PDB file of C-alpha atoms and ligand atoms in Angstrom:
ATOM      1  CA  MET A  13     185.551  47.209 101.429  1.00 35.00           C
ATOM      2  CA  ALA A  14     187.874  45.974  98.807  1.00 37.00           C
ATOM      3  CA  VAL A  15     188.348  48.089  95.764  1.00 38.00           C
ATOM      4  CA  GLY A  16     187.471  45.405  93.698  1.00 37.00           C
ATOM      5  CA  ALA A  17     184.094  44.998  95.464  1.00 38.00           C
ATOM      6  CA  VAL A  18     183.436  48.736  95.355  1.00 37.00           C
ATOM      7  CA  ALA A  19     184.138  48.543  91.471  1.00 37.00           C
ATOM      8  CA  ALA A  20     181.556  45.411  90.775  1.00 36.00           C
ATOM      9  CA  ALA A  21     179.061  47.019  93.136  1.00 36.00           C
ATOM     10  CA  ALA A  22     179.112  50.231  90.775  1.00 36.00           C
ATOM     11  CA  VAL A  23     179.191  48.335  87.715  1.00 37.00           C
ATOM     12  CA  GLY A  24     176.498  46.081  88.922  1.00 34.00           C
ATOM     13  CA  ALA A  25     174.006  49.190  89.091  1.00 32.00           C
ATOM     14  CA  SER A  26     173.840  49.605  85.502  1.00 34.00           C
ATOM     15  CA  LEU A  27     174.818  46.320  83.808  1.00 38.00           C
ATOM     16  CA  THR A  28     173.212  42.956  84.364  1.00 38.00           C
ATOM     17  CA  ASP A  29     174.485  39.455  84.854  1.00 37.00           C
ATOM     18  CA  ALA A  30     174.723  36.700  82.159  1.00 39.00           C
ATOM     19  CA  PRO A  31     176.539  36.920  78.915  1.00 42.00           C
ATOM     20  CA  GLY A  32     173.857  37.519  76.320  1.00 41.00           C
ATOM     21  CA  ALA A  33     171.214  38.655  78.771  1.00 39.00           C
ATOM     22  CA  SER A  34     171.264  42.015  77.560  1.00 41.00           C
ATOM     23  CA  ALA A  35     169.985  40.886  74.238  1.00 43.00           C
ATOM     24  CA  GLU A  36     168.005  43.219  72.191  1.00 48.00           C
ATOM     25  CA  ASP A  37     166.586  43.365  68.595  1.00 56.00           C
ATOM     26  CA  GLY A  38     167.053  39.491  68.513  1.00 73.00           C
ATOM     27  CA  GLN A  39     170.920  39.928  69.370  1.00 89.00           C
ATOM     28  CA  ARG A  40     172.171  37.184  71.205  1.00 92.00           C
ATOM     29  CA  ILE A  41     175.357  35.023  71.510  1.00 93.00           C
ATOM     30  CA  ARG A  42     174.442  31.348  70.137  1.00 93.00           C
ATOM     31  CA  PRO A  43     176.561  29.023  72.555  1.00 93.00           C
ATOM     32  CA  ARG A  44     178.836  26.304  71.463  1.00 94.00           C
ATOM     33  CA  SER A  45     176.350  23.728  72.258  1.00 91.00           C
ATOM     34  CA  ASP A  46     174.035  25.268  69.236  1.00 91.00           C
ATOM     35  CA  TRP A  47     176.570  24.253  66.907  1.00 93.00           C
ATOM     36  CA  ASP A  48     177.275  20.601  67.837  1.00 89.00           C
ATOM     37  CA  PHE A  49     180.777  21.470  69.216  1.00 95.00           C
ATOM     38  CA  ASP A  50     182.542  18.277  69.821  1.00 95.00           C
ATOM     39  CA  GLY A  51     185.449  19.651  72.155  1.00 96.00           C
ATOM     40  CA  TRP A  52     188.916  20.466  72.011  1.00 97.00           C
ATOM     41  CA  ALA A  53     191.441  18.702  70.285  1.00 97.00           C
ATOM     42  CA  LYS A  54     194.145  19.993  72.841  1.00 96.00           C
ATOM     43  CA  GLN A  55     193.921  22.077  75.781  1.00 95.00           C
ATOM     44  CA  VAL A  56     192.852  25.834  75.656  1.00 96.00           C
ATOM     45  CA  ASP A  57     193.742  28.009  78.538  1.00 96.00           C
ATOM     46  CA  SER A  58     191.733  30.619  80.306  1.00 96.00           C
ATOM     47  CA  VAL A  59     192.372  34.240  80.207  1.00 96.00           C
ATOM     48  CA  ALA A  60     191.328  36.500  83.256  1.00 95.00           C
ATOM     49  CA  ARG A  61     188.591  39.000  82.400  1.00 94.00           C
ATOM     50  CA  GLY A  62     190.827  41.969  83.359  1.00 95.00           C
ATOM     51  CA  GLU A  63     193.787  41.392  81.208  1.00 97.00           C
ATOM     52  CA  ARG A  64     191.612  41.889  77.922  1.00 97.00           C
ATOM     53  CA  THR A  65     192.030  45.179  76.106  1.00 97.00           C
ATOM     54  CA  HIS A  66     191.303  44.763  72.538  1.00 98.00           C
ATOM     55  CA  PHE A  67     188.307  43.659  70.461  1.00 98.00           C
ATOM     56  CA  VAL A  68     190.022  42.619  67.107  1.00 98.00           C
ATOM     57  CA  VAL A  69     188.209  41.883  64.036  1.00 98.00           C
ATOM     58  CA  HIS A  70     188.993  39.900  61.282  1.00 97.00           C
ATOM     59  CA  TRP A  71     187.466  38.351  58.042  1.00 94.00           C
ATOM     60  CA  GLN A  72     187.797  34.994  56.712  1.00 90.00           C
ATOM     61  CA  GLY A  73     189.764  36.262  54.015  1.00 86.00           C
ATOM     62  CA  PRO A  74     191.623  34.593  50.885  1.00 80.00           C
ATOM     63  CA  LYS A  75     192.771  31.399  53.047  1.00 63.00           C
ATOM     64  CA  SER A  76     191.834  28.981  50.292  1.00 60.00           C
ATOM     65  CA  ASN A  77     192.822  25.741  52.266  1.00 56.00           C
ATOM     66  CA  TRP A  78     189.751  26.907  54.373  1.00 59.00           C
ATOM     67  CA  PHE A  79     187.619  27.273  51.368  1.00 60.00           C
ATOM     68  CA  LYS A  80     186.416  23.370  51.573  1.00 67.00           C
ATOM     69  CA  ASP A  81     182.623  23.782  51.897  1.00 69.00           C
ATOM     70  CA  LEU A  82     181.729  20.955  54.194  1.00 75.00           C
ATOM     71  CA  PHE A  83     178.307  22.215  54.406  1.00 77.00           C
ATOM     72  CA  LYS A  84     175.646  23.914  52.382  1.00 80.00           C
ATOM     73  CA  GLU A  85     176.119  27.380  51.470  1.00 79.00           C
ATOM     74  CA  ASP A  86     173.124  28.472  53.505  1.00 78.00           C
ATOM     75  CA  GLU A  87     174.612  26.740  56.346  1.00 81.00           C
ATOM     76  CA  ILE A  88     177.579  28.341  56.058  1.00 80.00           C
ATOM     77  CA  LYS A  89     176.186  32.010  55.590  1.00 79.00           C
ATOM     78  CA  ASN A  90     173.795  31.958  58.366  1.00 79.00           C
ATOM     79  CA  GLY A  91     175.467  29.161  60.593  1.00 82.00           C
ATOM     80  CA  PRO A  92     175.910  26.740  62.281  1.00 91.00           C
ATOM     81  CA  GLY A  93     177.980  25.659  59.002  1.00 90.00           C
ATOM     82  CA  ALA A  94     180.421  28.398  59.697  1.00 91.00           C
ATOM     83  CA  PRO A  95     181.749  27.621  63.487  1.00 94.00           C
ATOM     84  CA  LYS A  96     181.419  23.842  62.598  1.00 93.00           C
ATOM     85  CA  GLN A  97     183.574  24.089  59.407  1.00 90.00           C
ATOM     86  CA  MET A  98     186.221  26.269  61.321  1.00 91.00           C
ATOM     87  CA  HIS A  99     186.595  24.125  64.111  1.00 95.00           C
ATOM     88  CA  LYS A 100     186.745  20.947  61.733  1.00 93.00           C
ATOM     89  CA  LEU A 101     189.662  22.544  59.561  1.00 90.00           C
ATOM     90  CA  ALA A 102     191.485  23.919  62.625  1.00 92.00           C
ATOM     91  CA  LYS A 103     191.400  20.422  64.075  1.00 94.00           C
ATOM     92  CA  GLU A 104     192.523  18.941  61.111  1.00 92.00           C
ATOM     93  CA  ASP A 105     195.564  21.802  60.910  1.00 89.00           C
ATOM     94  CA  ASP A 106     196.647  20.095  64.249  1.00 93.00           C
ATOM     95  CA  GLY A 107     195.075  23.166  66.545  1.00 95.00           C
ATOM     96  CA  PRO A 108     192.747  22.893  69.488  1.00 97.00           C
ATOM     97  CA  GLY A 109     189.675  23.806  67.397  1.00 97.00           C
ATOM     98  CA  ILE A 110     187.978  27.074  66.462  1.00 96.00           C
ATOM     99  CA  GLU A 111     190.645  29.791  66.714  1.00 96.00           C
ATOM    100  CA  TYR A 112     188.099  33.025  67.092  1.00 97.00           C
ATOM    101  CA  SER A 113     186.328  33.995  70.037  1.00 98.00           C
ATOM    102  CA  PHE A 114     183.223  34.686  67.917  1.00 98.00           C
ATOM    103  CA  VAL A 115     181.788  34.286  64.696  1.00 96.00           C
ATOM    104  CA  ILE A 116     179.233  36.484  62.963  1.00 96.00           C
ATOM    105  CA  THR A 117     177.365  35.134  59.944  1.00 93.00           C
ATOM    106  CA  GLN A 118     176.397  37.326  56.890  1.00 92.00           C
ATOM    107  CA  HIS A 119     172.554  36.771  58.529  1.00 90.00           C
ATOM    108  CA  GLY A 120     173.924  38.380  61.555  1.00 93.00           C
ATOM    109  CA  GLU A 121     174.055  35.566  63.911  1.00 94.00           C
ATOM    110  CA  ILE A 122     176.904  35.261  66.667  1.00 96.00           C
ATOM    111  CA  TRP A 123     178.400  32.097  67.327  1.00 96.00           C
ATOM    112  CA  GLU A 124     180.621  31.474  69.993  1.00 96.00           C
ATOM    113  CA  GLY A 125     183.812  30.219  69.555  1.00 97.00           C
ATOM    114  CA  ARG A 126     186.277  30.501  72.490  1.00 97.00           C
ATOM    115  CA  GLY A 127     184.382  33.010  73.913  1.00 96.00           C
ATOM    116  CA  PHE A 128     184.798  35.579  76.471  1.00 96.00           C
ATOM    117  CA  ASP A 129     186.778  33.371  79.053  1.00 94.00           C
ATOM    118  CA  LEU A 130     189.297  31.148  76.602  1.00 96.00           C
ATOM    119  CA  LEU A 131     192.618  32.323  74.921  1.00 97.00           C
ATOM    120  CA  ALA A 132     191.753  32.918  71.368  1.00 97.00           C
ATOM    121  CA  GLY A 133     194.451  31.758  68.705  1.00 95.00           C
ATOM    122  CA  ALA A 134     193.698  34.512  65.724  1.00 93.00           C
ATOM    123  CA  VAL A 135     196.217  36.951  66.545  1.00 95.00           C
ATOM    124  CA  GLU A 136     199.850  36.611  66.596  1.00 91.00           C
ATOM    125  CA  LYS A 137     201.587  37.413  70.076  1.00 93.00           C
ATOM    126  CA  PHE A 138     198.430  38.915  71.139  1.00 96.00           C
ATOM    127  CA  ASN A 139     195.880  36.595  71.790  1.00 97.00           C
ATOM    128  CA  THR A 140     195.582  37.104  75.668  1.00 97.00           C
ATOM    129  CA  PRO A 141     194.675  40.775  75.428  1.00 97.00           C
ATOM    130  CA  SER A 142     192.101  40.171  72.577  1.00 98.00           C
ATOM    131  CA  ILE A 143     188.635  38.959  72.061  1.00 98.00           C
ATOM    132  CA  SER A 144     189.003  38.077  68.122  1.00 98.00           C
ATOM    133  CA  VAL A 145     185.568  38.495  66.145  1.00 98.00           C
ATOM    134  CA  GLN A 146     185.554  36.922  62.712  1.00 97.00           C
ATOM    135  CA  ILE A 147     182.800  38.085  60.176  1.00 96.00           C
ATOM    136  CA  HIS A 148     182.377  35.259  57.972  1.00 93.00           C
ATOM    137  CA  ILE A 149     183.306  36.897  54.670  1.00 92.00           C
ATOM    138  CA  ARG A 150     185.781  35.880  52.093  1.00 88.00           C
ATOM    139  CA  LYS A 151     187.869  38.445  50.421  1.00 89.00           C
ATOM    140  CA  GLY A 152     185.707  40.187  47.759  1.00 89.00           C
ATOM    141  CA  GLU A 153     182.757  39.859  49.879  1.00 92.00           C
ATOM    142  CA  THR A 154     181.310  42.693  51.750  1.00 95.00           C
ATOM    143  CA  PRO A 155     179.907  42.540  55.124  1.00 96.00           C
ATOM    144  CA  SER A 156     175.767  42.729  55.317  1.00 95.00           C
ATOM    145  CA  LYS A 157     174.378  45.426  57.245  1.00 95.00           C
ATOM    146  CA  ASN A 158     172.675  42.541  59.773  1.00 94.00           C
ATOM    147  CA  ALA A 159     176.729  41.404  60.254  1.00 96.00           C
ATOM    148  CA  MET A 160     177.685  44.912  60.935  1.00 97.00           C
ATOM    149  CA  LYS A 161     174.617  45.378  63.391  1.00 95.00           C
ATOM    150  CA  ALA A 162     175.504  42.217  65.020  1.00 96.00           C
ATOM    151  CA  LEU A 163     179.396  43.301  65.594  1.00 98.00           C
ATOM    152  CA  GLU A 164     178.695  46.730  67.009  1.00 97.00           C
ATOM    153  CA  TRP A 165     176.266  44.870  69.619  1.00 95.00           C
ATOM    154  CA  LEU A 166     178.786  41.955  70.125  1.00 96.00           C
ATOM    155  CA  TYR A 167     181.366  44.880  70.926  1.00 97.00           C
ATOM    156  CA  PHE A 168     179.119  46.517  73.914  1.00 94.00           C
ATOM    157  CA  GLU A 169     178.182  43.027  74.972  1.00 93.00           C
ATOM    158  CA  SER A 170     181.709  42.452  75.413  1.00 95.00           C
ATOM    159  CA  ASN A 171     182.348  45.356  77.659  1.00 94.00           C
ATOM    160  CA  ARG A 172     179.351  44.430  79.395  1.00 90.00           C
ATOM    161  CA  VAL A 173     180.344  40.835  80.058  1.00 91.00           C
ATOM    162  CA  LEU A 174     184.010  41.396  80.866  1.00 93.00           C
ATOM    163  CA  SER A 175     183.505  44.252  83.140  1.00 91.00           C
ATOM    164  CA  ARG A 176     181.512  41.697  85.349  1.00 85.00           C
ATOM    165  CA  SER A 177     184.012  40.474  87.808  1.00 82.00           C
ATOM    166  CA  LYS A 178     185.083  36.671  87.669  1.00 82.00           C
ATOM    167  CA  ASP A 179     187.525  35.202  90.108  1.00 83.00           C
ATOM    168  CA  GLY A 180     187.967  38.827  91.125  1.00 86.00           C
ATOM    169  CA  SER A 181     188.977  39.645  87.662  1.00 90.00           C
ATOM    170  CA  GLN A 182     187.171  42.070  85.365  1.00 92.00           C
ATOM    171  CA  ILE A 183     188.048  45.209  82.814  1.00 94.00           C
ATOM    172  CA  LYS A 184     187.661  48.792  83.923  1.00 91.00           C
ATOM    173  CA  LYS A 185     187.812  50.658  80.842  1.00 93.00           C
ATOM    174  CA  ALA A 186     186.351  50.039  77.084  1.00 95.00           C
ATOM    175  CA  LEU A 187     188.112  47.568  74.732  1.00 97.00           C
ATOM    176  CA  GLN A 188     189.899  49.328  72.046  1.00 97.00           C
ATOM    177  CA  ILE A 189     188.760  48.045  68.694  1.00 98.00           C
ATOM    178  CA  THR A 190     191.421  47.345  66.199  1.00 98.00           C
ATOM    179  CA  GLY A 191     191.714  45.065  62.868  1.00 98.00           C
ATOM    180  CA  HIS A 192     193.984  42.113  62.833  1.00 97.00           C
ATOM    181  CA  LYS A 193     196.545  44.002  60.293  1.00 96.00           C
ATOM    182  CA  ASP A 194     196.939  46.680  63.121  1.00 96.00           C
ATOM    183  CA  HIS A 195     198.708  43.843  64.830  1.00 95.00           C
ATOM    184  CA  PHE A 196     200.247  41.740  62.413  1.00 93.00           C
ATOM    185  CA  GLY A 197     201.324  42.010  58.589  1.00 92.00           C
ATOM    186  CA  THR A 198     198.218  40.960  57.219  1.00 93.00           C
ATOM    187  CA  GLU A 199     195.572  41.831  54.821  1.00 94.00           C
ATOM    188  CA  CYS A 200     192.893  40.966  57.322  1.00 95.00           C
ATOM    189  CA  PRO A 201     190.368  42.153  58.327  1.00 97.00           C
ATOM    190  CA  GLY A 202     190.119  43.690  54.553  1.00 96.00           C
ATOM    191  CA  PRO A 203     189.013  47.078  53.397  1.00 97.00           C
ATOM    192  CA  ASP A 204     185.403  47.419  54.625  1.00 97.00           C
ATOM    193  CA  LEU A 205     186.239  46.409  57.895  1.00 98.00           C
ATOM    194  CA  GLU A 206     189.056  48.458  58.268  1.00 98.00           C
ATOM    195  CA  ASP A 207     186.958  50.986  57.510  1.00 97.00           C
ATOM    196  CA  TRP A 208     184.634  50.295  59.878  1.00 98.00           C
ATOM    197  CA  VAL A 209     187.637  49.710  62.553  1.00 98.00           C
ATOM    198  CA  ASN A 210     188.994  53.151  61.925  1.00 97.00           C
ATOM    199  CA  ASN A 211     185.671  55.288  61.365  1.00 96.00           C
ATOM    200  CA  ASP A 212     183.304  53.891  63.923  1.00 97.00           C
ATOM    201  CA  GLY A 213     185.811  52.770  66.272  1.00 97.00           C
ATOM    202  CA  PRO A 214     186.628  55.971  68.326  1.00 95.00           C
ATOM    203  CA  ARG A 215     182.847  56.763  68.491  1.00 94.00           C
ATOM    204  CA  LEU A 216     181.881  53.133  69.823  1.00 96.00           C
ATOM    205  CA  GLU A 217     184.787  53.199  72.394  1.00 95.00           C
ATOM    206  CA  GLY A 218     183.715  56.661  73.456  1.00 92.00           C
ATOM    207  CA  GLU A 219     180.245  55.407  74.015  1.00 91.00           C
ATOM    208  CA  ALA A 220     181.053  52.071  75.553  1.00 92.00           C
ATOM    209  CA  GLN A 221     183.900  53.991  77.701  1.00 90.00           C
ATOM    210  CA  ALA A 222     180.663  56.389  78.953  1.00 85.00           C
ATOM    211  CA  ASP A 223     179.112  53.199  80.798  1.00 81.00           C
ATOM    212  CA  PHE A 224     182.352  53.019  82.832  1.00 79.00           C
ATOM    213  CA  ALA A 225     182.209  56.894  83.691  1.00 67.00           C
ATOM    214  CA  ALA A 226     179.855  56.700  86.516  1.00 54.00           C
ATOM    215  CA  PRO A 227     181.334  57.032  89.858  1.00 45.00           C
ATOM    216  CA  PRO A 228     183.850  55.194  90.728  1.00 42.00           C
ATOM    217  CA  PHE A 229     185.366  54.964  87.277  1.00 41.00           C
ATOM    218  CA  GLU A 230     185.521  58.587  86.694  1.00 37.00           C
ATOM    219  CA  GLY A 231     188.618  59.499  84.537  1.00 39.00           C
ATOM    220  CA  GLY A 232     189.652  55.913  84.727  1.00 43.00           C
ATOM    221  CA  THR A 233     191.054  56.389  88.347  1.00 47.00           C
ATOM    222  CA  THR A 234     192.149  54.394  90.996  1.00 56.00           C
ATOM    223  CA  VAL A 235     189.130  54.150  93.642  1.00 67.00           C
ATOM    224  CA  GLU A 236     189.959  54.859  97.179  1.00 76.00           C
ATOM    225  CA  PRO A 237     187.788  53.121  99.189  1.00 79.00           C
ATOM    226  CA  TYR A 238     186.165  54.505 102.061  1.00 84.00           C
ATOM    227  CA  PRO A 239     188.155  54.135 105.170  1.00 86.00           C
ATOM    228  CA  GLY A 240     185.119  53.614 107.616  1.00 88.00           C
ATOM    229  CA  GLU A 241     183.993  56.713 110.374  1.00 89.00           C
ATOM    230  CA  GLN A 242     186.881  55.854 112.770  1.00 90.00           C
ATOM    231  CA  ALA A 243     189.258  57.337 110.512  1.00 90.00           C
ATOM    232  CA  PHE A 244     187.582  60.767 111.261  1.00 94.00           C
ATOM    233  CA  ARG A 245     187.939  61.983 114.849  1.00 93.00           C
ATOM    234  CA  ILE A 246     188.787  65.264 116.103  1.00 94.00           C
ATOM    235  CA  GLY A 247     192.489  65.125 117.319  1.00 94.00           C
ATOM    236  CA  LYS A 248     193.376  61.418 115.958  1.00 92.00           C
ATOM    237  CA  SER A 249     195.480  60.654 112.851  1.00 90.00           C
ATOM    238  CA  ASP A 250     194.763  58.360 109.821  1.00 88.00           C
ATOM    239  CA  PRO A 251     196.373  58.474 106.539  1.00 85.00           C
ATOM    240  CA  ALA A 252     193.057  58.558 105.035  1.00 90.00           C
ATOM    241  CA  VAL A 253     192.813  62.487 106.224  1.00 94.00           C
ATOM    242  CA  VAL A 254     195.816  63.169 104.031  1.00 90.00           C
ATOM    243  CA  THR A 255     193.457  61.921 101.225  1.00 91.00           C
ATOM    244  CA  LEU A 256     190.830  63.896 102.502  1.00 95.00           C
ATOM    245  CA  ASP A 257     192.913  66.965 102.856  1.00 94.00           C
ATOM    246  CA  LYS A 258     194.229  66.900  99.211  1.00 91.00           C
ATOM    247  CA  ALA A 259     190.808  66.429  98.017  1.00 93.00           C
ATOM    248  CA  LEU A 260     189.573  69.314 100.097  1.00 95.00           C
ATOM    249  CA  ILE A 261     192.565  71.540  98.954  1.00 93.00           C
ATOM    250  CA  LYS A 262     192.117  70.462  95.178  1.00 90.00           C
ATOM    251  CA  LYS A 263     188.320  71.296  95.177  1.00 92.00           C
ATOM    252  CA  GLY A 264     189.012  74.626  97.211  1.00 93.00           C
ATOM    253  CA  TYR A 265     187.391  73.986 100.732  1.00 95.00           C
ATOM    254  CA  THR A 266     190.230  75.419 102.690  1.00 94.00           C
ATOM    255  CA  LYS A 267     188.447  78.584 104.433  1.00 94.00           C
ATOM    256  CA  HIS A 268     189.273  76.991 107.861  1.00 93.00           C
ATOM    257  CA  ASN A 269     192.704  76.678 108.932  1.00 89.00           C
ATOM    258  CA  ASP A 270     195.174  77.807 111.449  1.00 83.00           C
ATOM    259  CA  GLY A 271     196.232  81.056 109.954  1.00 84.00           C
ATOM    260  CA  ASN A 272     199.072  79.396 107.844  1.00 82.00           C
ATOM    261  CA  GLY A 273     196.873  77.974 105.056  1.00 86.00           C
ATOM    262  CA  TYR A 274     195.539  74.415 104.831  1.00 89.00           C
ATOM    263  CA  GLN A 275     198.036  72.034 104.371  1.00 89.00           C
ATOM    264  CA  ALA A 276     197.339  68.099 104.166  1.00 88.00           C
ATOM    265  CA  GLY A 277     198.267  66.155 107.157  1.00 90.00           C
ATOM    266  CA  GLU A 278     197.183  63.034 109.078  1.00 91.00           C
ATOM    267  CA  THR A 279     195.034  64.582 112.246  1.00 94.00           C
ATOM    268  CA  PHE A 280     191.586  65.254 111.466  1.00 95.00           C
ATOM    269  CA  THR A 281     191.103  68.651 113.355  1.00 95.00           C
ATOM    270  CA  GLU A 282     188.572  70.922 113.596  1.00 95.00           C
ATOM    271  CA  SER A 283     189.618  73.139 110.641  1.00 95.00           C
ATOM    272  CA  THR A 284     189.478  69.545 108.635  1.00 96.00           C
ATOM    273  CA  ARG A 285     185.644  69.020 110.001  1.00 97.00           C
ATOM    274  CA  LEU A 286     184.252  72.811 109.306  1.00 97.00           C
ATOM    275  CA  ASN A 287     186.026  72.413 105.438  1.00 97.00           C
ATOM    276  CA  VAL A 288     184.252  69.186 104.733  1.00 97.00           C
ATOM    277  CA  ARG A 289     181.180  70.737 106.215  1.00 97.00           C
ATOM    278  CA  ASP A 290     181.259  73.331 103.978  1.00 97.00           C
ATOM    279  CA  PHE A 291     181.741  70.987 101.056  1.00 97.00           C
ATOM    280  CA  GLN A 292     178.776  69.170 102.584  1.00 96.00           C
ATOM    281  CA  LEU A 293     176.769  72.103 102.488  1.00 96.00           C
ATOM    282  CA  ALA A 294     177.790  73.042  99.049  1.00 95.00           C
ATOM    283  CA  GLN A 295     175.948  69.700  97.915  1.00 94.00           C
ATOM    284  CA  GLY A 296     172.726  70.872  99.485  1.00 94.00           C
ATOM    285  CA  TRP A 297     172.978  68.364 102.327  1.00 93.00           C
ATOM    286  CA  THR A 298     171.812  69.415 105.876  1.00 91.00           C
ATOM    287  CA  GLY A 299     171.473  68.254 109.028  1.00 90.00           C
ATOM    288  CA  SER A 300     173.564  64.952 109.669  1.00 88.00           C
ATOM    289  CA  GLY A 301     174.447  65.114 106.190  1.00 91.00           C
ATOM    290  CA  ALA A 302     176.390  68.249 106.908  1.00 95.00           C
ATOM    291  CA  ASP A 303     178.134  67.476 110.257  1.00 95.00           C
ATOM    292  CA  GLY A 304     181.787  67.909 108.971  1.00 97.00           C
ATOM    293  CA  TYR A 305     182.336  64.242 109.292  1.00 96.00           C
ATOM    294  CA  PRO A 306     182.924  62.346 106.206  1.00 95.00           C
ATOM    295  CA  GLY A 307     180.501  59.209 105.527  1.00 91.00           C
ATOM    296  CA  PRO A 308     180.604  56.971 102.480  1.00 86.00           C
ATOM    297  CA  LYS A 309     178.618  59.459 100.297  1.00 90.00           C
ATOM    298  CA  THR A 310     180.764  62.475 101.022  1.00 93.00           C
ATOM    299  CA  TRP A 311     184.009  60.577 100.636  1.00 91.00           C
ATOM    300  CA  ASP A 312     182.712  59.359  97.325  1.00 87.00           C
ATOM    301  CA  LYS A 313     181.873  62.326  95.992  1.00 90.00           C
ATOM    302  CA  LEU A 314     184.957  64.285  97.680  1.00 91.00           C
ATOM    303  CA  VAL A 315     187.758  61.758  96.797  1.00 87.00           C
ATOM    304  CA  ASN A 316     186.128  59.803  93.903  1.00 79.00           C
TER     305      ASN A 316
HETATM  306 ZN1  LIG B 422     192.690  37.965  60.881  1.00 88.74          ZN
END
């Protein structure tokens, strides 16, 4: 089995499929079609999911040329005026359209801009790794509780969606939370959001990382796929036996040996089998679960 397939299966156990599918407390992502998206003026590239590493926070800030209110105030505060307006102004500015991955309004609505799979245009020279999220506040405005709640939800949703393989690509660790100014000389995202990045960011990253912690993601190490039972026949050699032996040594199951200590080697010996058996018995397994021949369960527990 390919490494990617193992990883996808493990993530699938705790995470569900479609973007927005885990909506709770009424949170969901409103797709571009919900705000009368009329297409990109220029081509926008896709980004493979596995290339994303950062969740970058923005405000609308002091950009005075973007303060033309094309929609009623409430439409801008609650959408869909916010994404529509930014999309229109970005096109007038000769860009492809709305530059952020998502926009969150003061009412806590989450509007899709470039989404999870398209290249955003919001962080200079750092767009490929970034999911860029704008809280739609201007300089001097404080983000609402609803907006912050939506931001937190979107952070976990981003990890959940991006950890689902698409075209064989997915993230394997939690996204790092940063503000625009951590990447470029700018005031963005302003003092309130900067506080959130610095004070809440590390805690949220830890919580998200815990979702990745179940095997085979433990410790963020590379997963060793189970080589198959044919790799473990008494007297036969296989490179997987070296991996197995190293794991036995690391975990201290080396009682059975040829009198010269237990060393890693390619041959599966009777000593190897008896040491594996000790490990299996220590798990409380009995019968064929403790025959000394590593199956997928023994392999995952011992090696991964
Ligand atoms: Zn910004």
